[in-house]
Amino acid sequence: MLTHPTLDQLRALKLDGMADAFVELQNQAQAADLAHAEWLALLLDREAANRNTRRFQVRLRGAKLRHGQAAIEDVDYRTPRRLDKAVFQQLVAGKWIAEHRNLLGTGPCGIGKSWLSCALAHQACRDGYTVLYARVPRQFADLELAHGDGRFTRLFRTLVKADLLILDLCGVGSYVE
């Protein structure tokens, strides 16, 4: 297949979503019936979707979630953990994050608090929030070490800058009475 100069320019400008859509439209017979404005709209839509997807993936990778595949769609409300569906749906909306409010999840070991917090974090990443997941014992050790090697300011700034900081007490149960 010969490369089209427009396709080369799109790739050079890092408009990969538009370039992919351009190739697809070129290969579709019914695309010849589209007006220039319709072509342009389709290319722009694809580029916007591609950029949104990449930003989401960067936020999700940066969150370092323990349960990276946890999603709110997979929450089972029938399990005996006394999870109020209406309250959880309000949490999913994310208004509490926008208002800089805190959330404390409590309950016995093994009922899925970490998984639920990761599901909320996943949704927050979808909604455009930056998230950071940290296990408390490891985070405290990192902070202590950072004091010694001069990284404390940078590490602390990373913690403070996140829209949603999840501190998981996993493994701390033996220390808490």
CSV table of C-alpha atoms in Angstrom, one decimal:
chain,number,residue,atom,x,y,z
A,1,MET,CA,0.0,0.0,0.0
A,2,LEU,CA,1.3,3.4,-0.9
A,3,THR,CA,1.4,6.0,1.9
A,4,HIS,CA,-0.6,9.1,1.4
A,5,PRO,CA,1.1,12.4,2.0
A,6,THR,CA,-1.8,13.4,4.4
A,7,LEU,CA,-1.3,10.2,6.3
A,8,ASP,CA,2.4,10.9,6.6
A,9,GLN,CA,1.7,14.4,7.9
A,10,LEU,CA,-0.8,13.1,10.4
A,11,ARG,CA,1.7,10.6,11.8
A,12,ALA,CA,4.4,13.3,11.9
A,13,LEU,CA,2.1,15.5,13.9
A,14,LYS,CA,1.4,12.6,16.2
A,15,LEU,CA,-2.3,12.5,15.3
A,16,ASP,CA,-2.4,8.7,15.3
A,17,GLY,CA,-6.1,8.5,16.0
A,18,MET,CA,-6.8,10.6,12.9
A,19,ALA,CA,-4.3,8.6,10.8
A,20,ASP,CA,-5.9,5.3,11.8
A,21,ALA,CA,-9.4,6.7,10.9
A,22,PHE,CA,-8.0,8.1,7.7
A,23,VAL,CA,-6.8,4.6,6.6
A,24,GLU,CA,-10.1,3.0,7.6
A,25,LEU,CA,-12.2,5.6,5.7
A,26,GLN,CA,-10.0,5.3,2.7
A,27,ASN,CA,-10.7,1.6,2.6
A,28,GLN,CA,-14.5,1.9,2.9
A,29,ALA,CA,-16.5,2.4,-0.3
A,30,GLN,CA,-19.4,4.2,1.4
A,31,ALA,CA,-16.9,6.8,2.7
A,32,ALA,CA,-16.8,8.3,-0.8
A,33,ASP,CA,-20.3,9.5,-0.2
A,34,LEU,CA,-19.3,11.5,2.8
A,35,ALA,CA,-18.8,15.3,2.6
A,36,HIS,CA,-15.5,16.8,3.6
A,37,ALA,CA,-17.0,18.1,6.8
A,38,GLU,CA,-18.2,14.6,7.7
A,39,TRP,CA,-14.8,13.1,7.0
A,40,LEU,CA,-13.1,15.8,9.2
A,41,ALA,CA,-15.7,15.2,12.0
A,42,LEU,CA,-15.0,11.4,11.9
A,43,LEU,CA,-11.2,12.0,12.0
A,44,LEU,CA,-11.5,14.5,14.9
A,45,ASP,CA,-13.8,12.2,16.8
A,46,ARG,CA,-11.3,9.3,16.5
A,47,GLU,CA,-8.4,11.5,17.6
A,48,ALA,CA,-10.3,12.8,20.6
A,49,ALA,CA,-11.3,9.2,21.6
A,50,ASN,CA,-7.7,8.0,21.1
A,51,ARG,CA,-6.3,10.8,23.3
A,52,ASN,CA,-8.8,10.2,26.0
A,53,THR,CA,-8.0,6.5,26.0
A,54,ARG,CA,-4.3,7.2,26.3
A,55,ARG,CA,-4.8,9.7,29.1
A,56,PHE,CA,-6.9,7.1,31.0
A,57,GLN,CA,-4.3,4.4,30.5
A,58,VAL,CA,-1.5,6.7,31.8
A,59,ARG,CA,-3.6,7.6,34.9
A,60,LEU,CA,-4.4,3.9,35.5
A,61,ARG,CA,-0.8,2.9,35.2
A,62,GLY,CA,0.3,5.8,37.5
A,63,ALA,CA,-2.3,4.7,40.1
A,64,LYS,CA,-0.4,1.4,40.7
A,65,LEU,CA,-3.6,-0.3,41.8
A,66,ARG,CA,-3.2,-3.6,43.7
A,67,HIS,CA,-6.3,-4.9,41.8
A,68,GLY,CA,-5.8,-3.3,38.4
A,69,GLN,CA,-8.8,-5.1,36.8
A,70,ALA,CA,-11.3,-4.1,39.6
A,71,ALA,CA,-14.2,-2.3,38.0
A,72,ILE,CA,-17.4,-1.0,39.5
A,73,GLU,CA,-19.4,-3.0,37.0
A,74,ASP,CA,-18.2,-6.2,38.7
A,75,VAL,CA,-19.2,-5.3,42.2
A,76,ASP,CA,-21.4,-8.0,43.7
A,77,TYR,CA,-23.9,-6.5,46.1
A,78,ARG,CA,-25.2,-9.9,47.2
A,79,THR,CA,-22.0,-10.9,49.1
A,80,PRO,CA,-22.4,-10.6,52.9
A,81,ARG,CA,-20.3,-7.4,53.4
A,82,ARG,CA,-23.1,-5.0,54.2
A,83,LEU,CA,-22.4,-2.8,51.2
A,84,ASP,CA,-25.2,-0.4,50.7
A,85,LYS,CA,-25.8,-0.2,46.9
A,86,ALA,CA,-27.2,3.4,47.0
A,87,VAL,CA,-24.3,4.7,49.0
A,88,PHE,CA,-21.8,3.0,46.8
A,89,GLN,CA,-23.4,4.4,43.7
A,90,GLN,CA,-23.0,7.9,45.2
A,91,LEU,CA,-19.3,7.1,45.7
A,92,VAL,CA,-19.0,6.0,42.1
A,93,ALA,CA,-20.3,9.3,41.0
A,94,GLY,CA,-17.1,10.9,42.4
A,95,LYS,CA,-18.6,14.0,43.8
A,96,TRP,CA,-16.7,13.3,47.1
A,97,ILE,CA,-13.4,13.4,45.2
A,98,ALA,CA,-14.2,16.7,43.5
A,99,GLU,CA,-15.1,18.1,47.0
A,100,HIS,CA,-11.8,16.9,48.4
A,101,ARG,CA,-13.6,14.7,51.0
A,102,ASN,CA,-12.2,11.6,52.7
A,103,LEU,CA,-13.5,8.1,52.7
A,104,LEU,CA,-12.7,5.4,55.2
A,105,GLY,CA,-13.6,1.9,54.4
A,106,THR,CA,-13.8,-0.4,57.4
A,107,GLY,CA,-14.7,-4.0,58.0
A,108,PRO,CA,-13.3,-7.4,58.8
A,109,CYS,CA,-10.4,-8.9,56.9
A,110,GLY,CA,-11.2,-10.6,53.6
A,111,ILE,CA,-14.5,-8.9,52.6
A,112,GLY,CA,-13.0,-7.0,49.7
A,113,LYS,CA,-12.2,-3.5,51.0
A,114,SER,CA,-9.0,-3.3,48.9
A,115,TRP,CA,-10.8,-4.5,45.8
A,116,LEU,CA,-13.7,-2.1,46.3
A,117,SER,CA,-11.2,0.8,46.7
A,118,CYS,CA,-9.4,-0.2,43.6
A,119,ALA,CA,-12.8,-0.3,41.7
A,120,LEU,CA,-13.5,3.2,42.9
A,121,ALA,CA,-10.0,4.3,41.9
A,122,HIS,CA,-10.5,2.7,38.4
A,123,GLN,CA,-13.7,4.7,38.0
A,124,ALA,CA,-11.9,7.9,39.2
A,125,CYS,CA,-9.3,7.3,36.5
A,126,ARG,CA,-12.0,7.0,33.9
A,127,ASP,CA,-13.5,10.3,35.2
A,128,GLY,CA,-10.2,12.1,34.7
A,129,TYR,CA,-8.9,12.1,38.3
A,130,THR,CA,-5.3,11.2,39.2
A,131,VAL,CA,-5.1,8.3,41.7
A,132,LEU,CA,-2.3,6.8,43.7
A,133,TYR,CA,-2.7,3.5,45.6
A,134,ALA,CA,-0.3,2.8,48.4
A,135,ARG,CA,0.0,0.0,50.9
A,136,VAL,CA,0.6,1.7,54.3
A,137,PRO,CA,3.5,-0.4,55.5
A,138,ARG,CA,5.4,0.0,52.3
A,139,GLN,CA,4.6,3.7,52.0
A,140,PHE,CA,5.8,4.4,55.5
A,141,ALA,CA,9.0,2.5,54.7
A,142,ASP,CA,9.5,4.5,51.5
A,143,LEU,CA,8.9,7.8,53.3
A,144,GLU,CA,11.4,6.9,55.9
A,145,LEU,CA,14.0,5.8,53.3
A,146,ALA,CA,13.3,9.0,51.3
A,147,HIS,CA,14.2,11.1,54.3
A,148,GLY,CA,17.7,9.6,54.2
A,149,ASP,CA,18.4,9.8,50.5
A,150,GLY,CA,16.9,13.2,49.7
A,151,ARG,CA,13.8,12.1,47.8
A,152,PHE,CA,11.3,13.0,50.6
A,153,THR,CA,10.1,16.3,49.1
A,154,ARG,CA,9.5,14.7,45.6
A,155,LEU,CA,7.8,11.7,47.1
A,156,PHE,CA,5.6,13.8,49.4
A,157,ARG,CA,4.7,16.1,46.5
A,158,THR,CA,3.5,13.0,44.5
A,159,LEU,CA,1.3,11.9,47.4
A,160,VAL,CA,-0.2,15.4,47.9
A,161,LYS,CA,-0.7,16.0,44.1
A,162,ALA,CA,-3.0,13.0,43.6
A,163,ASP,CA,-6.7,13.8,43.4
A,164,LEU,CA,-7.4,10.5,45.2
A,165,LEU,CA,-4.9,8.8,47.5
A,166,ILE,CA,-5.8,5.3,48.6
A,167,LEU,CA,-4.0,4.1,51.7
A,168,ASP,CA,-4.5,0.4,52.1
A,169,LEU,CA,-3.9,-1.0,55.6
A,170,CYS,CA,-3.3,-4.5,54.1
A,171,GLY,CA,-0.8,-6.3,56.2
A,172,VAL,CA,-1.1,-3.9,59.1
A,173,GLY,CA,-3.8,-6.0,61.0
A,174,SER,CA,-1.2,-7.5,63.3
A,175,TYR,CA,-0.2,-4.0,64.5
A,176,VAL,CA,-3.7,-2.6,65.0
A,177,GLU,CA,-5.6,-3.5,68.1
